[in-house]
Amino acid sequence: SQQGEEDPQALSIQEGENATMNCSYKTSINNLQWYRQNSGRGLVHLILIRSNEREKHSGRLRVTLDTSKKSSSLLITASRAADTASYFCATDSSASKIIFGSGTRLSIRP
Amino acid sequence: DAGITQSPRHKVTETGTPVTLRCHQTENHRYMYWYRQDPGHGLRLIHYSYGVKDTDKGEVSDGYSVSRSKTEDFLLTLESATSSQTSVYFCAISENGGAGGELFFGEGSRLTVL
């Protein structure tokens, strides 16, 4: 089974609203990353949060990490149509191995 | 954009035939990864490499082998393709791997096994 599981699997919101996606993982980690994938393309890195960090911001993105609950959330504020994509969390369960979750499909309605 | 090239980008083959996918990088990154992506499963790690001739298994390595004889190339081989290996395969590279390393992805190779 996969290390990370995103919730919800799919999310549809109105443009301008905030979108929140959650990621749960099973084993201890050093870092957690979030990636974005547009349809038919490769993944693109969004943000990395280290295990000793609790919150991180990058533009309209806010990531939180709760290592006691083995969970992370990605918040996209003031969503835009261009934010429509799939979002994945990824964790490093060992020095080299990086494992992805199953992803959240985000749709932004105009 | 990171210099990663996957080839072929599309391939249709028959059950039982061998298939090799190639990942080529121009970034001189130490770590290279092969993932497969299927609906409902996200990305699953097949094999990865942490240096020339240094490789290890991922989550779904059965039926796959890899080789890395030089820094820039990471080959994924299906010795005898099966229909369950129909998927989109992504190569990724990283300078630091699990030590806080960002992954850069190729555009994917779509493999159909009939």
mmCIF file of C-alpha atoms in Angstrom:
data_model
loop_
_atom_site.group_PDB
_atom_site.id
_atom_site.type_symbol
_atom_site.label_atom_id
_atom_site.label_comp_id
_atom_site.label_asym_id
_atom_site.label_seq_id
_atom_site.Cartn_x
_atom_site.Cartn_y
_atom_site.Cartn_z
ATOM 1 C CA SER A 1 0.000 0.000 0.000
ATOM 2 C CA GLN A 2 1.088 3.564 -0.558
ATOM 3 C CA GLN A 3 2.744 5.705 2.061
ATOM 4 C CA GLY A 4 0.584 8.751 1.444
ATOM 5 C CA GLU A 5 -3.133 8.991 0.993
ATOM 6 C CA GLU A 6 -4.801 12.227 -0.079
ATOM 7 C CA ASP A 7 -8.245 13.306 0.934
ATOM 8 C CA PRO A 8 -10.559 14.098 -0.742
ATOM 9 C CA GLN A 9 -9.972 12.157 -3.959
ATOM 10 C CA ALA A 10 -11.775 14.884 -5.890
ATOM 11 C CA LEU A 11 -12.718 18.460 -5.046
ATOM 12 C CA SER A 12 -14.760 20.972 -7.036
ATOM 13 C CA ILE A 13 -14.965 24.587 -5.885
ATOM 14 C CA GLN A 14 -15.921 27.996 -7.233
ATOM 15 C CA GLU A 15 -13.219 30.303 -8.504
ATOM 16 C CA GLY A 16 -12.072 32.581 -5.719
ATOM 17 C CA GLU A 17 -12.779 30.073 -2.955
ATOM 18 C CA ASN A 18 -10.058 28.340 -0.953
ATOM 19 C CA ALA A 19 -9.160 24.703 -1.585
ATOM 20 C CA THR A 20 -7.872 22.406 1.143
ATOM 21 C CA MET A 21 -6.377 18.994 0.530
ATOM 22 C CA ASN A 22 -5.119 16.585 3.138
ATOM 23 C CA CYS A 23 -2.425 13.943 3.122
ATOM 24 C CA SER A 24 -1.904 11.171 5.641
ATOM 25 C CA TYR A 25 1.145 8.957 5.771
ATOM 26 C CA LYS A 26 2.191 5.859 7.678
ATOM 27 C CA THR A 27 5.832 5.968 8.681
ATOM 28 C CA SER A 28 8.099 8.652 10.074
ATOM 29 C CA ILE A 29 9.483 11.063 7.519
ATOM 30 C CA ASN A 30 12.248 13.574 7.014
ATOM 31 C CA ASN A 31 10.373 15.769 4.563
ATOM 32 C CA LEU A 32 6.984 16.037 2.903
ATOM 33 C CA GLN A 33 6.486 17.597 -0.487
ATOM 34 C CA TRP A 34 3.488 18.639 -2.544
ATOM 35 C CA TYR A 35 3.364 18.367 -6.324
ATOM 36 C CA ARG A 36 0.932 19.432 -8.984
ATOM 37 C CA GLN A 37 0.108 17.637 -12.229
ATOM 38 C CA ASN A 38 -1.744 19.138 -15.140
ATOM 39 C CA SER A 39 -3.569 16.643 -17.319
ATOM 40 C CA GLY A 40 -1.182 14.574 -19.415
ATOM 41 C CA ARG A 41 1.960 16.219 -18.054
ATOM 42 C CA GLY A 42 4.689 15.402 -15.592
ATOM 43 C CA LEU A 43 4.513 16.525 -11.983
ATOM 44 C CA VAL A 44 5.803 19.887 -10.857
ATOM 45 C CA HIS A 45 7.146 20.589 -7.384
ATOM 46 C CA LEU A 46 5.168 23.100 -5.319
ATOM 47 C CA ILE A 47 6.570 23.161 -1.804
ATOM 48 C CA LEU A 48 8.605 21.146 0.691
ATOM 49 C CA ILE A 49 8.145 21.081 4.444
ATOM 50 C CA ARG A 50 10.648 19.470 6.774
ATOM 51 C CA SER A 51 9.668 17.270 9.684
ATOM 52 C CA ASN A 52 10.716 19.930 12.197
ATOM 53 C CA GLU A 53 8.516 22.570 10.561
ATOM 54 C CA ARG A 54 4.815 23.039 11.280
ATOM 55 C CA GLU A 55 3.773 25.506 8.616
ATOM 56 C CA LYS A 56 5.143 26.937 5.416
ATOM 57 C CA HIS A 57 3.914 29.502 2.906
ATOM 58 C CA SER A 58 4.647 30.091 -0.744
ATOM 59 C CA GLY A 59 2.524 32.665 -2.534
ATOM 60 C CA ARG A 60 -1.092 31.439 -2.376
ATOM 61 C CA LEU A 61 -0.009 28.095 -0.926
ATOM 62 C CA ARG A 62 0.023 27.210 2.736
ATOM 63 C CA VAL A 63 1.218 23.834 3.950
ATOM 64 C CA THR A 64 0.925 22.456 7.446
ATOM 65 C CA LEU A 65 2.517 19.367 8.918
ATOM 66 C CA ASP A 66 1.481 17.479 12.039
ATOM 67 C CA THR A 67 3.985 14.700 12.642
ATOM 68 C CA SER A 68 2.096 13.433 15.696
ATOM 69 C CA LYS A 69 -0.909 12.722 13.480
ATOM 70 C CA LYS A 70 1.196 11.848 10.446
ATOM 71 C CA SER A 71 -0.737 14.282 8.315
ATOM 72 C CA SER A 72 -0.290 17.368 6.177
ATOM 73 C CA SER A 73 -2.621 19.810 4.499
ATOM 74 C CA LEU A 74 -2.261 21.995 1.433
ATOM 75 C CA LEU A 75 -4.341 25.160 1.267
ATOM 76 C CA ILE A 76 -4.674 27.092 -1.973
ATOM 77 C CA THR A 77 -6.203 30.493 -1.334
ATOM 78 C CA ALA A 78 -8.227 32.556 -3.799
ATOM 79 C CA SER A 79 -8.367 29.743 -6.343
ATOM 80 C CA ARG A 80 -8.127 30.394 -10.067
ATOM 81 C CA ALA A 81 -9.191 28.363 -13.083
ATOM 82 C CA ALA A 82 -5.514 27.666 -13.761
ATOM 83 C CA ASP A 83 -5.294 25.817 -10.423
ATOM 84 C CA THR A 84 -7.343 22.987 -11.935
ATOM 85 C CA ALA A 85 -5.003 19.990 -11.686
ATOM 86 C CA SER A 86 -4.199 16.943 -9.593
ATOM 87 C CA TYR A 87 -2.227 17.436 -6.416
ATOM 88 C CA PHE A 88 -0.005 14.844 -4.777
ATOM 89 C CA CYS A 89 1.892 14.608 -1.546
ATOM 90 C CA ALA A 90 5.208 12.780 -1.430
ATOM 91 C CA THR A 91 7.197 11.545 1.533
ATOM 92 C CA ASP A 92 10.709 10.224 1.937
ATOM 93 C CA SER A 93 10.561 7.034 3.968
ATOM 94 C CA SER A 94 14.292 6.505 3.578
ATOM 95 C CA ALA A 95 17.303 8.450 2.401
ATOM 96 C CA SER A 96 16.551 7.887 -1.257
ATOM 97 C CA LYS A 97 13.055 6.505 -1.601
ATOM 98 C CA ILE A 98 10.299 9.054 -2.314
ATOM 99 C CA ILE A 99 6.755 7.729 -2.207
ATOM 100 C CA PHE A 100 3.647 9.447 -3.553
ATOM 101 C CA GLY A 101 0.046 9.336 -2.513
ATOM 102 C CA SER A 102 -2.921 8.725 -4.771
ATOM 103 C CA GLY A 103 -3.686 12.400 -5.326
ATOM 104 C CA THR A 104 -6.569 14.863 -5.182
ATOM 105 C CA ARG A 105 -8.207 16.064 -8.406
ATOM 106 C CA LEU A 106 -9.083 19.725 -8.038
ATOM 107 C CA SER A 107 -11.556 21.409 -10.378
ATOM 108 C CA ILE A 108 -12.149 25.142 -10.261
ATOM 109 C CA ARG A 109 -15.529 26.263 -11.599
ATOM 110 C CA PRO A 110 -15.598 29.681 -13.280
ATOM 111 C CA ASP B 1 12.954 23.267 -17.225
ATOM 112 C CA ALA B 2 15.172 20.450 -15.980
ATOM 113 C CA GLY B 3 16.771 18.526 -18.816
ATOM 114 C CA ILE B 4 14.991 15.197 -18.721
ATOM 115 C CA THR B 5 14.057 13.255 -21.809
ATOM 116 C CA GLN B 6 12.047 10.073 -21.857
ATOM 117 C CA SER B 7 11.943 7.760 -24.861
ATOM 118 C CA PRO B 8 9.878 6.479 -26.410
ATOM 119 C CA ARG B 9 6.971 8.747 -25.476
ATOM 120 C CA HIS B 10 4.436 6.258 -26.787
ATOM 121 C CA LYS B 11 4.736 2.547 -27.389
ATOM 122 C CA VAL B 12 2.316 -0.236 -28.216
ATOM 123 C CA THR B 13 3.613 -3.755 -27.814
ATOM 124 C CA GLU B 14 2.345 -7.302 -27.461
ATOM 125 C CA THR B 15 2.265 -9.491 -24.387
ATOM 126 C CA GLY B 16 5.511 -11.368 -23.882
ATOM 127 C CA THR B 17 7.776 -8.955 -25.726
ATOM 128 C CA PRO B 18 10.647 -7.130 -24.016
ATOM 129 C CA VAL B 19 10.411 -3.367 -23.659
ATOM 130 C CA THR B 20 13.015 -0.828 -22.591
ATOM 131 C CA LEU B 21 12.216 2.728 -21.609
ATOM 132 C CA ARG B 22 14.995 5.254 -21.435
ATOM 133 C CA CYS B 23 15.409 8.271 -19.199
ATOM 134 C CA HIS B 24 18.154 10.720 -20.098
ATOM 135 C CA GLN B 25 19.170 13.732 -17.994
ATOM 136 C CA THR B 26 21.532 16.603 -18.613
ATOM 137 C CA GLU B 27 21.506 17.918 -15.023
ATOM 138 C CA ASN B 28 24.122 15.561 -13.545
ATOM 139 C CA HIS B 29 21.737 14.727 -10.672
ATOM 140 C CA ARG B 30 22.657 11.757 -8.532
ATOM 141 C CA TYR B 31 19.191 10.303 -7.961
ATOM 142 C CA MET B 32 16.898 8.922 -10.651
ATOM 143 C CA TYR B 33 13.482 7.323 -10.273
ATOM 144 C CA TRP B 34 10.972 5.367 -12.293
ATOM 145 C CA TYR B 35 7.290 5.638 -11.381
ATOM 146 C CA ARG B 36 4.166 4.280 -12.977
ATOM 147 C CA GLN B 37 0.853 6.104 -12.899
ATOM 148 C CA ASP B 38 -2.482 4.360 -13.114
ATOM 149 C CA PRO B 39 -5.991 5.697 -12.460
ATOM 150 C CA GLY B 40 -6.846 5.463 -8.774
ATOM 151 C CA HIS B 41 -3.281 4.666 -7.726
ATOM 152 C CA GLY B 42 -1.440 7.906 -8.158
ATOM 153 C CA LEU B 43 2.271 7.375 -8.719
ATOM 154 C CA ARG B 44 3.941 4.195 -7.553
ATOM 155 C CA LEU B 45 7.693 3.824 -7.289
ATOM 156 C CA ILE B 46 9.134 1.003 -9.390
ATOM 157 C CA HIS B 47 12.901 1.350 -8.953
ATOM 158 C CA TYR B 48 15.298 4.104 -8.134
ATOM 159 C CA SER B 49 19.001 4.804 -8.393
ATOM 160 C CA TYR B 50 21.253 6.655 -5.991
ATOM 161 C CA GLY B 51 24.334 6.573 -8.189
ATOM 162 C CA VAL B 52 25.946 4.854 -11.128
ATOM 163 C CA LYS B 53 25.318 1.110 -10.800
ATOM 164 C CA ASP B 54 23.504 1.708 -7.484
ATOM 165 C CA THR B 55 19.821 0.833 -7.703
ATOM 166 C CA ASP B 56 17.101 -0.395 -5.388
ATOM 167 C CA LYS B 57 13.540 -1.628 -5.526
ATOM 168 C CA GLY B 58 10.482 0.479 -4.967
ATOM 169 C CA GLU B 59 6.865 -0.409 -4.202
ATOM 170 C CA VAL B 60 6.025 -2.299 -7.388
ATOM 171 C CA SER B 61 9.271 -3.732 -8.749
ATOM 172 C CA ASP B 62 8.101 -7.213 -9.793
ATOM 173 C CA GLY B 63 8.421 -7.691 -13.548
ATOM 174 C CA TYR B 64 10.778 -4.739 -13.942
ATOM 175 C CA SER B 65 14.536 -4.346 -13.966
ATOM 176 C CA VAL B 66 16.705 -1.239 -14.238
ATOM 177 C CA SER B 67 20.232 -0.327 -15.133
ATOM 178 C CA ARG B 68 22.333 2.768 -14.710
ATOM 179 C CA SER B 69 25.728 2.484 -16.341
ATOM 180 C CA LYS B 70 26.319 6.238 -16.476
ATOM 181 C CA THR B 71 25.024 9.243 -14.598
ATOM 182 C CA GLU B 72 22.814 10.556 -17.361
ATOM 183 C CA ASP B 73 20.895 7.400 -18.316
ATOM 184 C CA PHE B 74 18.473 5.244 -16.344
ATOM 185 C CA LEU B 75 16.872 2.367 -18.230
ATOM 186 C CA LEU B 76 13.693 0.552 -17.241
ATOM 187 C CA THR B 77 13.209 -2.896 -18.772
ATOM 188 C CA LEU B 78 10.149 -5.082 -18.881
ATOM 189 C CA GLU B 79 11.611 -8.481 -19.691
ATOM 190 C CA SER B 80 8.286 -9.935 -20.815
ATOM 191 C CA ALA B 81 5.538 -7.341 -20.947
ATOM 192 C CA THR B 82 2.094 -8.152 -19.569
ATOM 193 C CA SER B 83 -1.203 -6.321 -19.941
ATOM 194 C CA SER B 84 -1.021 -5.268 -16.283
ATOM 195 C CA GLN B 85 2.032 -3.205 -17.181
ATOM 196 C CA THR B 86 -0.011 -0.973 -19.444
ATOM 197 C CA SER B 87 0.538 2.391 -17.803
ATOM 198 C CA VAL B 88 2.131 5.792 -18.034
ATOM 199 C CA TYR B 89 5.736 5.686 -16.843
ATOM 200 C CA PHE B 90 7.436 8.748 -15.418
ATOM 201 C CA CYS B 91 11.106 9.276 -14.838
ATOM 202 C CA ALA B 92 12.242 11.771 -12.209
ATOM 203 C CA ILE B 93 15.589 13.121 -11.107
ATOM 204 C CA SER B 94 16.776 14.722 -7.897
ATOM 205 C CA GLU B 95 19.992 16.252 -6.684
ATOM 206 C CA ASN B 96 19.465 15.333 -3.023
ATOM 207 C CA GLY B 97 17.008 12.438 -3.043
ATOM 208 C CA GLY B 98 15.183 11.932 0.229
ATOM 209 C CA ALA B 99 17.346 14.496 1.993
ATOM 210 C CA GLY B 100 15.007 17.286 1.007
ATOM 211 C CA GLY B 101 15.450 16.804 -2.705
ATOM 212 C CA GLU B 102 12.945 18.203 -5.157
ATOM 213 C CA LEU B 103 11.999 15.831 -7.965
ATOM 214 C CA PHE B 104 11.999 16.974 -11.560
ATOM 215 C CA PHE B 105 9.822 14.897 -13.851
ATOM 216 C CA GLY B 106 9.946 13.931 -17.481
ATOM 217 C CA GLU B 107 6.879 14.149 -19.679
ATOM 218 C CA GLY B 108 6.046 10.460 -19.372
ATOM 219 C CA SER B 109 6.042 7.384 -21.582
ATOM 220 C CA ARG B 110 2.682 5.839 -22.375
ATOM 221 C CA LEU B 111 2.983 2.063 -22.766
ATOM 222 C CA THR B 112 0.166 -0.135 -24.030
ATOM 223 C CA VAL B 113 0.571 -3.903 -23.835
ATOM 224 C CA LEU B 114 -1.937 -5.776 -25.990
#
